[in-house]
Amino acid sequence: MRFLITAQDTAGKVTLNRESVPAALKKAEELISDGCWNVEIVTPDGGTYQPGEFDALRERVGAAGPDMSLTA
């Protein structure tokens, strides 16, 4: 599974990918801490989460079970 993390910084747009929700959330939060803006996570099924919705993504993972891939 690929979770895309996009953000904007002074150099331009940044797009990264991670294999799990926890890894995507960690990177997104690091980017915010580094001063990036327009940070969002796009899930493999096309869902888009802004920073204010990261808790909803965490809850969704809890419902998906231990694999944290959102394939359930």
C-alpha atoms as a printed R data frame, in Angstrom:
   type eleno elety resid chain resno       x      y      z
1  ATOM     1    CA   MET     A     1   0.000  0.000  0.000
2  ATOM     2    CA   ARG     A     2   1.192  3.475 -0.749
3  ATOM     3    CA   PHE     A     3   0.175  6.516  1.253
4  ATOM     4    CA   LEU     A     4   1.170  9.814 -0.347
5  ATOM     5    CA   ILE     A     5   2.137 12.790  1.776
6  ATOM     6    CA   THR     A     6   2.146 16.133 -0.009
7  ATOM     7    CA   ALA     A     7   3.271 19.476  1.350
8  ATOM     8    CA   GLN     A     8   4.494 22.888  0.284
9  ATOM     9    CA   ASP     A     9   7.724 24.486  1.453
10 ATOM    10    CA   THR     A    10   9.862 27.402  0.343
11 ATOM    11    CA   ALA     A    11  11.466 25.254 -2.367
12 ATOM    12    CA   GLY     A    12   8.140 24.100 -3.827
13 ATOM    13    CA   LYS     A    13   5.864 21.084 -3.604
14 ATOM    14    CA   VAL     A    14   7.063 17.955 -1.822
15 ATOM    15    CA   THR     A    15   5.538 14.519 -2.406
16 ATOM    16    CA   LEU     A    16   6.630 11.533 -0.353
17 ATOM    17    CA   ASN     A    17   5.222  8.049  0.112
18 ATOM    18    CA   ARG     A    18   5.030  5.663  3.019
19 ATOM    19    CA   GLU     A    19   3.804  2.081  3.333
20 ATOM    20    CA   SER     A    20   1.568  2.463  6.406
21 ATOM    21    CA   VAL     A    21  -0.709  4.945  8.093
22 ATOM    22    CA   PRO     A    22   1.527  5.371 11.169
23 ATOM    23    CA   ALA     A    23   4.535  6.101  8.944
24 ATOM    24    CA   ALA     A    24   2.518  8.560  6.832
25 ATOM    25    CA   LEU     A    25   1.199 10.347  9.920
26 ATOM    26    CA   LYS     A    26   4.680 10.565 11.415
27 ATOM    27    CA   LYS     A    27   6.139 12.089  8.233
28 ATOM    28    CA   ALA     A    28   3.228 14.512  7.810
29 ATOM    29    CA   GLU     A    29   3.654 15.719 11.382
30 ATOM    30    CA   GLU     A    30   7.421 16.115 10.833
31 ATOM    31    CA   LEU     A    31   6.754 18.230  7.742
32 ATOM    32    CA   ILE     A    32   4.362 20.443  9.694
33 ATOM    33    CA   SER     A    33   6.955 20.813 12.471
34 ATOM    34    CA   ASP     A    34   9.532 21.790  9.836
35 ATOM    35    CA   GLY     A    35   7.300 24.652  8.702
36 ATOM    36    CA   CYS     A    36   5.658 23.137  5.630
37 ATOM    37    CA   TRP     A    37   2.103 24.086  4.760
38 ATOM    38    CA   ASN     A    38  -0.723 22.496  2.725
39 ATOM    39    CA   VAL     A    39   0.223 19.129  4.226
40 ATOM    40    CA   GLU     A    40  -2.111 16.269  3.386
41 ATOM    41    CA   ILE     A    41  -2.151 12.482  3.290
42 ATOM    42    CA   VAL     A    42  -3.763 10.634  0.391
43 ATOM    43    CA   THR     A    43  -4.744  7.036  1.111
44 ATOM    44    CA   PRO     A    44  -4.570  4.195 -1.450
45 ATOM    45    CA   ASP     A    45  -8.349  4.388 -1.893
46 ATOM    46    CA   GLY     A    46  -8.122  8.094 -2.778
47 ATOM    47    CA   GLY     A    47  -9.178  9.564  0.567
48 ATOM    48    CA   THR     A    48  -7.525 12.876  1.409
49 ATOM    49    CA   TYR     A    49  -6.783 13.974  4.967
50 ATOM    50    CA   GLN     A    50  -5.771 17.467  6.074
51 ATOM    51    CA   PRO     A    51  -3.985 18.004  9.431
52 ATOM    52    CA   GLY     A    52  -7.281 18.611 11.231
53 ATOM    53    CA   GLU     A    53  -8.464 15.194 10.013
54 ATOM    54    CA   PHE     A    54  -5.403 13.163 11.027
55 ATOM    55    CA   ASP     A    55  -7.223 11.893 14.136
56 ATOM    56    CA   ALA     A    56  -9.990 10.532 11.897
57 ATOM    57    CA   LEU     A    57  -7.345  8.684  9.875
58 ATOM    58    CA   ARG     A    58  -5.885  7.254 13.101
59 ATOM    59    CA   GLU     A    59  -9.377  6.078 14.100
60 ATOM    60    CA   ARG     A    60  -9.927  4.537 10.682
61 ATOM    61    CA   VAL     A    61  -6.744  2.526 11.114
62 ATOM    62    CA   GLY     A    62  -7.913  1.322 14.511
63 ATOM    63    CA   ALA     A    63 -11.051 -0.022 12.852
64 ATOM    64    CA   ALA     A    64  -9.030 -1.640 10.033
65 ATOM    65    CA   GLY     A    65  -7.155 -3.906 12.409
66 ATOM    66    CA   PRO     A    66  -3.496 -4.624 13.130
67 ATOM    67    CA   ASP     A    67  -2.216 -4.574  9.528
68 ATOM    68    CA   MET     A    68  -2.871 -0.805  9.311
69 ATOM    69    CA   SER     A    69  -3.134 -0.978  5.533
70 ATOM    70    CA   LEU     A    70  -6.820  0.039  5.204
71 ATOM    71    CA   THR     A    71  -7.485 -2.955  2.956
72 ATOM    72    CA   ALA     A    72 -10.010 -4.465  5.368
